[in-house]
Amino acid sequence: MTCSLPVVVTGLGCLSGAGMNLNENLKNLFAGCRYPGAPIRFSTDHPVAYPVLELRDAFKLPLDEDQLVYARTGQLALAAALGALSAAGYEEASLRGRRVGVCIGTTVGCALNCDDFYRDYKAGKNPGMAIIERYLRSNPAAVIARQLKLNGPVQTVVNACSSGTDAIGLGASWLRSGACDIVISGGADELSRVTYAGFSSLMITDTEPCKPFDVNRKGLNLGEGAGIMILERADRVDKTRILGRVLGYGSACDAHHLTAPRPDGAGLKAALAEAFRTADVGAKQIAFVNAHGTGTPDNDRIEGRVLNEVLPGVPFLSTKGYTGHTLGAAGAIEAVYTLACLNRGEIPASIGFAELDPQIPVTPVTVNTPLGGHIGLSQSLAFGGNNAVLILAAGGA
Amino acid sequence: MRLAIQGIGITGSFGAGVDALRSALQSKTVAPQQLTVDHHDGARDSFPAYRATTEGLERFLPKRELRRIDHFSKMTLLAAHLALEDAGLLEADRSRIGVVVASGYGPLKTTFNFLDSYLDFGYSCSSPTHFSNSVHNAAAAHVSMQLKLTSPSLTVTQFEMSVASALLSARQWLAEGRVDRVLFGAADEYCEVLRYCRRHVFADGEQGPLRPLDLEVQTAMAGEGAVFMVLECADEAAAYAAIDSVILGNHAVAPLTMPPGGSCGRRSRWPPPVRTMVC
């Protein structure tokens, strides 16, 4: 089985701790700049402040004050979607009468973990429903569909940290089936006190800027942001609008542990095999891999070994040193980066890496590196044992 | 492409399994449980709700395996096992069975248990077990782990539209040949915070009895449960029914076009044949 009907990308949108739009993200990536710091929007009583990568500027949506009724994740998704649609040459009105699907990955954006509300509830303070009503309005895919008055399938994927990758793969699948004409796909997640507390409880957050694949890595830094791709059927798009192609998608489950990757990497290998099969390409055609590379000891060890086995000699990097781990948005932001790098013909240095880990038989790129091909691979590993892989091609390929 | 429903597993306030559901439907009534919540001000809130059972899960899994699994995932596990058993697949090769779970709210109780852990004892005492079980896809993960299902797993959340939305992607997996079957399910659970919110919104409207389609008065009651169906591509035989189309759209923006009616599976046994299910 191959994904015989080509799906093309006509718009990219992205905001993260590395920048408020795609150009700013790329500028910082290729300049080797990152901006980790203590959380600004919330505090905890942890004895140490774990660095995070928050958006460095306020973002403004083109909405009236009374329309700003969405939680931050929904706003991030909408901001990235508007950026991607603009890049694709679409105005809101030009989507009318078309079947436009929305497929968005998230984790925080769907959880009823409103701890301000719950604190008052526990204290018997009889909190009102404003926070709950905002939560009910803020399902990220529904936010985009509702705000843009779209008619088509709407889906929020909650596959933990592979959600964004899965959402793009599923969105491409909807197009191939004829379920819609255009798909707004990607992922969004805000930085939250709840996930901050959760990941620190698992003891997989670093007290310093993260160091993916490095021997001294101690864990991840959390981040926030959104990445969006506008997907369309190749046979319905003017070639001059094509920014890239979704060649293949694979996913598989470890069926091993709720939070730890399977030691033999079997789930990731199965997802890679399915992605290669659906893309009808081989490992030798892959110019680079945008790895999950969280900076946690387990993830990077397993992922590095699988890369060595399945994609030996293929340059790879982790961009989480620039963005932090943006959870449900991560796979989407990284897919956007992958395509942007393919079009640029180079990848940035894998920031944070300095010293080889003898348990990992591969080394990420340590300097900005020119690419020798036009096909790239972006992969995500997630809680629940999910593994998801996208194979993407440059626009002119 | 037609989806055949080849097995069903379900748990709700009526009990667990297709036979329990059938009995409940034939008796035309299921009594809700009367629950009470004691508030900080000393007031006692008493109300009816439909709680689901997880009794019978020990038939499939040893108690030891269930120690750290919450009620939400237990309901999900029970329904998933029952569906596979109903389809005769419990002992079969399950290497190409995908898992799709739809949930409007995810594991609510565990989500709040996690908040309890740091609100009560400080952030440094946040519970890693509650945190890792509070993610929406924890239930799907438990299903994959316990049933050794290594094919793709997907969890979708779209509030009341979760099932219809997830069904679209399940159908797509089958159409593309990514899997041979999909263990397709849905789960949502009751919790006290949910009751608090519903009472705020509906005031005293939830005292029962529940009167569906009575549009003049609010009679809905909180409930919970889980259901799974074993789906596969099949033009001919369906154990229960066939799903011909999955169509989603925004009726407020554009009219919904219904497909022409399809035909039912040939070896339907129960319930009476459904000619076409359109979500």
XYZ file of C-alpha atoms in Angstrom:
676
model
C 0.000 0.000 0.000
C 1.351 3.392 -0.929
C -0.148 6.828 -0.561
C -0.789 6.947 -4.302
C -2.654 10.225 -4.410
C -0.066 12.936 -3.771
C -0.794 15.431 -1.047
C 0.943 18.772 -1.213
C 1.640 21.472 1.338
C 0.686 24.982 0.293
C 1.059 26.880 3.561
C 3.170 26.726 6.705
C 2.585 28.484 9.991
C 4.582 28.279 13.169
C 5.161 30.024 16.451
C 7.238 28.800 19.357
C 9.797 29.852 21.907
C 12.162 30.158 18.951
C 10.063 32.784 17.203
C 6.676 34.307 16.566
C 6.526 33.203 12.929
C 8.304 30.705 10.714
C 10.943 33.121 9.449
C 11.859 34.163 12.985
C 12.022 30.504 14.024
C 14.386 29.669 11.175
C 16.510 32.726 11.814
C 17.094 31.657 15.414
C 17.646 28.008 14.522
C 20.314 28.770 11.965
C 21.911 31.392 14.213
C 22.097 28.839 17.046
C 20.049 31.052 19.378
C 17.769 29.727 22.076
C 15.981 31.445 24.944
C 15.236 29.148 27.877
C 14.217 30.724 31.162
C 12.066 30.312 34.238
C 8.308 30.240 33.589
C 6.783 33.699 33.365
C 3.060 33.018 33.325
C 2.891 30.765 36.404
C 4.863 29.813 39.470
C 5.241 26.733 41.645
C 6.973 25.892 44.911
C 9.496 23.554 43.311
C 12.907 24.027 44.938
C 14.404 24.697 41.491
C 13.023 26.496 38.470
C 13.126 24.180 35.489
C 13.878 26.164 32.325
C 11.101 26.441 29.759
C 10.791 27.979 26.314
C 7.787 30.265 26.323
C 6.708 32.546 23.521
C 8.885 35.613 23.913
C 6.315 38.075 22.674
C 2.581 38.491 22.985
C 0.739 37.344 19.918
C -2.257 39.190 18.644
C -5.126 37.563 16.864
C -7.225 39.598 14.451
C -10.263 39.233 16.700
C -12.448 41.642 18.549
C -12.169 41.601 22.328
C -15.478 39.761 22.693
C -14.207 37.051 20.334
C -11.140 36.311 22.442
C -12.944 33.585 24.332
C -10.496 30.762 23.738
C -7.877 29.292 26.040
C -4.252 29.869 25.096
C -3.814 26.590 23.197
C -6.805 27.388 21.001
C -5.399 30.849 20.365
C -2.001 29.403 19.449
C -3.635 26.984 17.014
C -5.667 29.771 15.447
C -2.673 32.095 15.137
C -0.583 29.441 13.389
C -3.518 28.470 11.162
C -4.070 32.058 10.081
C -0.371 32.376 9.296
C -0.384 29.180 7.268
C -3.548 30.113 5.383
C -2.070 33.498 4.569
C 1.088 31.806 3.282
C -1.109 29.570 1.158
C -2.858 32.590 -0.306
C -6.208 31.948 1.342
C -8.426 34.541 2.898
C -11.256 33.501 5.149
C -13.856 34.196 2.478
C -12.040 32.104 -0.124
C -12.641 28.987 1.972
C -16.425 29.337 1.801
C -18.141 26.618 -0.165
C -15.152 24.310 0.074
C -14.829 21.232 2.237
C -12.097 22.241 4.649
C -11.098 19.739 7.306
C -9.264 20.583 10.517
C -7.055 18.008 12.223
C -5.060 19.284 15.202
C -2.973 17.503 17.813
C -2.767 18.642 21.418
C -2.401 17.491 25.002
C -2.962 20.461 27.317
C -5.546 21.942 24.973
C -8.086 19.232 25.711
C -7.500 18.519 29.404
C -9.874 19.774 32.059
C -6.934 20.582 34.299
C -8.047 24.076 35.227
C -6.259 24.182 38.544
C -7.418 27.708 39.488
C -11.010 26.537 39.219
C -10.276 23.265 40.977
C -8.427 24.957 43.838
C -11.513 27.056 44.545
C -13.774 24.027 44.160
C -11.720 22.089 46.718
C -11.813 25.035 49.092
C -15.605 25.210 48.872
C -15.532 28.657 47.290
C -18.283 27.812 44.836
C -16.370 28.865 41.687
C -18.372 30.046 38.716
C -18.432 28.445 35.300
C -16.396 31.005 33.349
C -13.243 28.851 33.275
C -15.249 25.741 32.396
C -17.105 27.553 29.636
C -13.804 28.742 28.204
C -12.546 25.158 28.284
C -15.661 23.972 26.451
C -15.088 26.583 23.733
C -11.392 25.822 23.307
C -11.048 22.437 21.663
C -8.240 23.454 19.284
C -9.615 21.942 16.068
C -13.075 23.293 16.833
C -11.659 26.758 17.510
C -10.215 26.940 14.001
C -13.313 25.458 12.352
C -15.695 27.688 14.254
C -13.707 30.890 13.903
C -13.216 30.417 10.158
C -16.769 29.063 9.627
C -15.429 25.941 7.943
C -17.421 23.012 6.661
C -15.630 19.678 6.908
C -14.365 17.064 9.331
C -12.987 18.374 12.612
C -10.694 16.283 14.765
C -8.495 16.902 17.767
C -5.914 14.171 18.103
C -4.745 13.423 21.628
C -1.932 10.933 21.143
C 0.261 12.757 23.661
C 3.608 13.831 22.178
C 3.017 12.328 18.739
C -0.319 14.151 18.313
C 0.977 16.772 15.878
C 2.678 14.202 13.667
C -0.401 11.986 13.686
C -2.689 14.920 12.892
C -0.741 15.738 9.728
C -0.659 12.076 8.678
C -4.389 11.694 9.273
C -5.173 14.986 7.533
C -3.317 13.783 4.448
C -5.308 10.585 4.624
C -8.612 12.510 4.663
C -7.577 14.301 1.476
C -6.713 11.064 -0.268
C -10.098 9.629 0.615
C -11.912 12.626 -0.804
C -13.354 13.588 2.577
C -12.300 17.186 1.983
C -10.593 19.557 -0.451
C -8.249 21.263 2.002
C -7.010 20.228 5.444
C -5.648 22.554 8.102
C -3.456 20.175 10.064
C -0.867 20.394 12.803
C -0.635 20.792 16.533
C -0.778 23.305 19.357
C -0.029 23.330 23.063
C 0.469 25.940 25.724
C 2.897 25.833 28.587
C 0.993 24.799 31.688
C 1.655 24.544 35.389
C 0.043 21.100 35.271
C 2.427 19.602 32.736
C 5.309 21.433 34.390
C 4.450 19.689 37.662
C 3.771 16.405 35.895
C 7.025 16.132 33.994
C 9.038 17.200 37.004
C 7.276 14.478 39.030
C 8.510 11.964 36.473
C 12.013 13.338 37.030
C 12.641 13.846 33.338
C 13.085 17.630 33.247
C 16.520 19.183 33.113
C 17.459 22.006 35.447
C 19.571 23.439 32.626
C 18.926 24.000 28.924
C 18.278 20.547 27.472
C 20.991 18.539 25.741
C 19.418 16.083 23.284
C 21.573 13.001 22.583
C 24.432 14.331 24.743
C 26.042 12.066 27.316
C 25.223 14.576 30.059
C 21.564 15.010 29.143
C 19.261 15.006 32.148
C 15.867 15.572 30.646
C 13.622 17.849 28.671
C 12.644 21.507 28.824
C 8.980 22.198 28.258
C 7.902 24.643 25.590
C 4.797 25.925 23.870
C 3.691 26.809 20.394
C 1.874 25.646 17.318
C 2.738 24.359 13.877
C 0.272 24.199 11.007
C 0.419 22.832 7.466
C -2.180 23.551 4.809
C -2.641 20.317 2.889
C -4.263 19.992 -0.517
C -4.578 17.441 -3.272
C -1.752 17.793 -5.789
C -4.074 17.529 -8.764
C -6.008 20.593 -7.644
C -3.135 22.965 -6.939
C -1.105 25.212 -9.208
C 2.493 23.957 -9.049
C 3.772 27.414 -8.185
C 1.931 27.219 -4.843
C 3.524 23.943 -3.725
C 5.828 24.260 -0.705
C 6.269 20.538 -0.236
C 4.693 17.101 -0.263
C 3.532 14.629 2.336
C 4.934 11.422 0.880
C 4.273 8.976 3.686
C 3.053 8.451 7.217
C 3.480 5.560 9.584
C 2.417 4.910 13.147
C 2.712 1.990 15.524
C 2.331 1.304 19.217
C 4.967 -0.110 21.559
C 2.336 -1.855 23.718
C 5.017 -1.831 26.375
C 4.781 0.937 28.997
C 2.751 4.073 29.666
C 5.698 6.455 29.714
C 8.874 4.587 28.741
C 9.832 3.654 25.181
C 10.190 0.008 24.328
C 13.850 -0.937 24.819
C 14.201 -2.644 21.448
C 12.569 0.260 19.599
C 10.212 -2.152 17.824
C 7.324 0.318 17.744
C 9.427 3.081 16.212
C 10.894 0.662 13.683
C 7.396 -0.470 12.698
C 6.264 3.131 12.256
C 9.340 3.868 10.130
C 8.703 0.787 8.001
C 5.115 1.839 7.388
C 6.176 5.383 6.522
C 8.742 4.084 4.015
C 6.178 1.725 2.527
C 3.507 4.375 2.132
C 5.993 6.898 0.732
C 7.527 4.287 -1.548
C 10.999 5.519 -0.687
C 13.959 3.839 0.997
C 16.229 4.899 3.819
C 18.971 5.932 1.386
C 16.718 8.593 -0.088
C 16.317 10.363 3.242
C 18.433 13.537 3.378
C 17.962 14.088 7.102
C 15.897 13.169 10.124
C 14.280 15.634 12.490
C 14.379 13.395 15.539
C 12.094 13.458 18.560
C 15.239 14.020 20.678
C 13.705 15.239 23.925
C 16.902 15.128 25.943
C 15.591 12.439 28.298
C 17.985 9.553 28.899
C 15.581 6.827 27.730
C 14.127 8.488 24.646
C 17.425 9.557 23.145
C 19.116 6.222 23.814
C 16.348 4.183 22.158
C 15.789 6.634 19.331
C 19.522 6.929 18.621
C 19.895 3.168 18.393
C 16.958 2.886 16.007
C 18.368 5.679 13.826
C 21.687 3.862 13.692
C 19.979 0.623 12.707
C 17.378 1.896 10.237
C 18.939 5.095 8.877
C 22.706 4.621 9.267
C 24.758 7.608 8.238
C 21.740 9.852 7.680
C 22.263 13.300 9.246
C 19.873 14.028 12.081
C 19.116 16.673 14.665
C 16.755 17.552 17.452
C 15.191 20.990 17.402
C 13.872 20.697 20.958
C 16.868 22.624 22.226
C 15.386 25.641 20.418
C 11.690 25.104 21.160
C 11.572 22.940 24.245
C 9.202 19.994 24.181
C 5.909 21.433 22.994
C 4.062 18.135 23.573
C 1.066 17.906 21.238
C 2.497 20.635 19.037
C 5.989 19.151 18.816
C 5.492 16.837 15.857
C 3.743 19.561 13.871
C 6.346 22.243 14.577
C 9.068 19.769 13.668
C 7.301 18.777 10.446
C 7.077 22.466 9.523
C 10.791 22.847 10.272
C 11.564 19.729 8.244
C 9.872 21.084 5.161
C 11.362 24.551 5.607
C 14.846 23.046 5.928
C 14.349 20.889 2.843
C 13.391 23.975 0.860
C 16.373 25.838 2.262
C 18.753 22.949 1.529
C 20.346 22.871 4.973
C 19.647 21.959 8.580
C 20.716 23.787 11.735
C 23.057 22.422 14.376
C 21.427 20.202 16.989
C 21.780 22.655 19.823
C 22.720 21.314 23.252
C 24.774 18.411 21.996
C 28.456 18.485 22.924
C 29.680 15.056 23.931
C 28.987 11.620 22.502
C 27.109 9.145 24.678
C 28.810 5.733 24.395
C 25.352 4.157 24.673
C 24.179 5.984 21.523
C 26.026 4.936 18.385
C 25.153 8.061 16.386
C 25.873 11.764 16.667
C 23.547 14.617 15.669
C 24.842 17.371 13.417
C 26.783 19.933 15.394
C 26.980 22.652 12.760
C 24.593 23.984 10.132
C 24.775 21.297 7.479
C 23.920 21.378 3.756
C 21.543 18.657 2.606
C 22.298 16.098 -0.067
C 18.705 15.378 -1.029
C 15.168 16.654 -1.040
C 13.335 14.150 1.185
C 13.251 14.440 4.960
C 11.775 12.504 7.845
C 10.249 13.762 11.080
C 9.441 11.368 13.898
C 7.727 11.471 17.286
C 7.616 9.121 20.249
C 4.931 9.526 22.861
C 3.396 8.542 26.169
C 1.233 5.509 25.655
C 3.886 3.973 23.404
C 2.814 5.842 20.291
C 5.348 6.271 17.517
C 4.605 8.365 14.429
C 6.679 9.176 11.357
C 6.157 11.601 8.469
C 8.166 11.558 5.237
C 8.147 14.911 3.493
C 9.602 16.214 0.236
C 10.725 19.691 -0.760
C 8.468 21.865 -2.869
C 10.381 21.608 -6.097
C 10.939 17.846 -5.823
C -16.134 1.348 1.545
C -18.406 -0.459 3.985
C -17.424 -1.055 7.591
C -18.788 -4.218 9.163
C -19.371 -4.344 12.901
C -18.175 -7.812 13.860
C -18.192 -7.596 17.619
C -19.468 -5.356 20.386
C -18.300 -4.898 23.970
C -20.036 -2.515 26.298
C -20.286 -1.535 29.925
C -22.738 0.856 31.520
C -25.127 1.158 34.397
C -27.092 -1.797 33.027
C -24.110 -4.119 33.422
C -21.484 -5.359 31.024
C -21.847 -7.083 27.689
C -24.287 -7.194 24.832
C -26.695 -9.485 26.683
C -26.917 -7.058 29.593
C -27.645 -4.211 27.193
C -30.265 -6.271 25.405
C -31.988 -7.101 28.690
C -31.964 -3.451 29.672
C -33.446 -2.386 26.360
C -36.131 -5.055 26.552
C -37.054 -4.083 30.107
C -37.213 -0.462 28.914
C -35.812 0.879 32.153
C -32.553 1.019 34.046
C -32.612 2.571 37.468
C -29.836 5.079 38.128
C -27.793 4.949 41.293
C -28.518 7.527 43.936
C -25.245 9.299 44.715
C -24.413 11.779 47.439
C -21.735 14.435 47.655
C -20.994 16.178 50.942
C -19.991 19.790 50.482
C -17.675 21.945 52.563
C -20.591 23.934 53.956
C -22.156 20.767 55.344
C -24.822 20.535 52.684
C -25.447 17.130 51.154
C -26.140 16.848 47.432
C -28.137 13.752 46.541
C -28.824 12.996 42.898
C -29.264 10.108 40.450
C -26.523 9.108 38.017
C -25.758 6.176 35.767
C -22.476 4.612 36.887
C -20.813 1.835 34.930
C -19.522 -1.432 36.262
C -16.069 -2.879 35.735
C -17.005 -6.203 37.272
C -15.892 -9.031 35.079
C -12.596 -7.473 34.081
C -10.838 -10.009 36.311
C -12.057 -12.660 33.876
C -9.615 -11.211 31.342
C -6.826 -9.706 33.425
C -5.256 -10.667 36.758
C -5.961 -8.245 39.614
C -2.246 -7.600 39.893
C -2.309 -5.992 36.431
C -5.158 -3.693 37.446
C -3.696 -2.219 40.610
C -2.596 1.089 39.126
C -5.236 1.361 36.441
C -8.010 3.893 37.042
C -11.749 3.475 36.574
C -11.742 5.192 33.175
C -9.190 2.782 31.777
C -10.821 -0.200 33.487
C -14.123 0.559 31.760
C -12.233 0.873 28.500
C -10.334 -2.363 29.030
C -13.493 -4.286 29.904
C -15.367 -3.077 26.831
C -12.375 -3.763 24.574
C -11.965 -7.324 25.838
C -15.693 -7.994 25.543
C -15.711 -6.728 21.949
C -12.825 -8.943 20.935
C -14.422 -11.891 22.705
C -17.740 -11.194 20.993
C -15.961 -11.154 17.629
C -14.154 -14.408 18.428
C -10.778 -12.672 18.272
C -9.581 -12.935 21.846
C -7.284 -15.811 21.013
C -6.644 -14.832 17.400
C -3.653 -13.138 15.784
C -4.043 -9.512 16.798
C -0.981 -8.119 15.057
C -2.970 -6.022 12.594
C -5.684 -4.656 14.835
C -5.588 -0.888 15.319
C -7.033 0.878 18.343
C -9.151 4.030 18.123
C -10.680 5.569 21.236
C -13.018 8.570 21.321
C -13.583 10.513 24.509
C -15.222 13.833 25.183
C -13.418 14.554 28.434
C -10.819 11.834 29.039
C -9.912 10.447 32.471
C -11.482 13.201 34.572
C -11.113 11.595 37.968
C -7.405 10.953 37.503
C -6.906 14.442 36.121
C -8.276 15.855 39.372
C -6.400 13.291 41.457
C -3.216 14.635 39.944
C -4.179 18.200 40.832
C -4.982 16.969 44.361
C -1.478 15.593 44.676
C 0.179 18.996 44.357
C -2.586 21.175 45.767
C -2.603 19.074 48.945
C 1.075 18.338 49.381
C 3.025 20.828 47.241
C 4.398 20.644 43.735
C 7.318 18.464 44.707
C 4.810 15.787 45.742
C 2.978 15.701 42.406
C 2.045 12.131 41.620
C 3.819 10.692 38.561
C 1.335 7.810 38.437
C -1.674 10.111 38.303
C 0.060 12.360 35.782
C 0.895 9.587 33.350
C -2.627 8.169 33.644
C -4.266 11.569 33.190
C -3.376 11.946 29.518
C -6.296 11.304 27.199
C -4.607 8.395 25.456
C -3.845 6.477 28.660
C -6.874 4.242 28.169
C -5.916 3.400 24.593
C -2.391 2.708 25.826
C -3.671 0.273 28.452
C -5.735 -1.488 25.808
C -2.698 -1.800 23.537
C -0.466 -2.973 26.370
C -2.839 -5.520 27.862
C -3.951 -6.927 24.518
C -0.469 -6.670 22.955
C -1.772 -4.579 20.065
C 1.200 -3.046 18.264
C -0.630 -1.551 15.309
C -1.502 2.151 15.259
C -3.332 3.644 18.205
C -5.357 6.847 18.088
C -7.316 8.823 20.653
C -9.643 11.601 19.555
C -11.458 14.205 21.631
C -14.190 16.387 20.185
C -16.717 16.556 23.022
C -20.055 15.149 21.796
C -18.690 14.727 18.262
C -15.777 12.561 19.378
C -17.188 9.262 18.121
C -18.178 10.511 14.681
C -14.851 12.261 14.241
C -12.803 9.256 15.355
C -14.806 6.959 13.121
C -13.635 8.896 10.079
C -9.994 8.111 10.857
C -10.755 4.490 11.778
C -12.437 4.063 8.416
C -9.427 5.606 6.712
C -7.004 3.188 8.337
C -9.051 0.299 6.991
C -9.445 1.860 3.542
C -5.685 2.367 3.252
C -4.899 -1.122 4.486
C -2.889 0.108 7.457
C -4.734 -2.430 9.603
C -7.083 -5.349 8.976
C -9.407 -4.501 11.845
C -10.021 -1.591 14.161
C -10.958 -1.963 17.793
C -13.031 1.191 17.823
C -14.391 2.518 21.074
C -15.535 5.375 23.221
C -15.418 6.090 26.924
C -16.339 8.847 29.333
C -16.675 8.850 33.082
C -18.609 10.516 35.875
C -16.828 12.483 38.578
C -17.894 14.831 41.360
C -16.512 17.912 39.639
C -18.631 17.082 36.637
C -21.660 16.886 38.924
C -20.750 20.279 40.376
C -20.590 21.800 36.896
C -23.815 20.185 35.757
C -25.603 21.399 38.862
C -24.388 24.915 38.122
C -25.671 24.729 34.584
C -28.838 22.703 35.041
C -29.734 23.584 38.649
C -32.160 20.952 39.973
C -33.013 19.631 36.542
C -31.137 16.384 37.010
C -33.296 14.615 39.553
C -34.867 12.267 37.031
C -36.640 10.516 35.633
C -34.808 10.888 32.362
C -37.190 11.707 29.532
C -35.369 11.693 26.183
C -36.806 13.944 23.495
C -38.891 15.892 25.967
C -37.734 19.239 24.687
C -39.648 21.277 27.221
C -37.652 20.354 30.264
C -34.077 19.421 31.199
C -34.092 15.790 32.312
C -30.597 14.641 31.310
C -28.593 12.878 33.999
C -24.887 12.284 34.326
C -23.776 8.873 33.176
C -20.691 6.995 32.161
C -19.661 3.945 30.234
C -17.496 2.488 27.523
C -18.238 0.694 24.305
C -16.102 -0.933 21.642
C -16.857 -2.312 18.221
C -14.648 -4.537 16.108
C -14.699 -2.976 12.642
C -13.444 -4.447 9.406
C -13.953 -3.912 5.697
C -16.596 -6.309 4.491
C -18.960 -6.057 1.568
C -20.954 -9.096 2.560
C -21.190 -10.384 6.094
C -21.539 -8.211 9.167
C -22.283 -9.720 12.542
C -24.320 -6.728 13.661
C -24.582 -4.011 11.081
C -22.658 -2.071 8.492
C -21.552 1.530 8.399
C -21.763 2.816 4.867
C -20.655 6.396 5.225
C -18.963 8.702 7.661
C -19.776 12.293 6.820
C -18.912 15.246 8.998
C -19.615 18.860 8.374
C -20.863 22.074 9.849
C -24.592 22.203 9.322
C -24.618 25.849 10.317
C -22.417 26.665 7.337
C -23.576 24.269 4.641
C -26.434 21.801 4.247
C -25.603 18.201 5.086
C -26.057 15.920 2.113
C -27.134 12.432 3.110
C -25.946 9.493 1.031
C -28.423 7.062 -0.520
C -29.410 4.228 1.858
C -27.305 1.072 1.902
C -28.141 -2.499 2.701
C -27.572 -4.366 5.911
C -25.190 -7.202 6.632
C -26.495 -10.667 5.829
C -25.908 -12.464 9.056
C -27.176 -9.822 11.380
C -28.284 -11.361 14.663
C -29.037 -8.524 17.029
C -30.185 -5.802 17.221
C -32.591 -5.662 14.283
C -30.743 -4.738 11.113
C -29.620 -1.169 10.790
C -29.687 -0.295 7.152
C -27.240 2.555 7.205
C -25.426 4.340 9.935
C -24.366 7.826 9.016
C -22.305 9.743 11.510
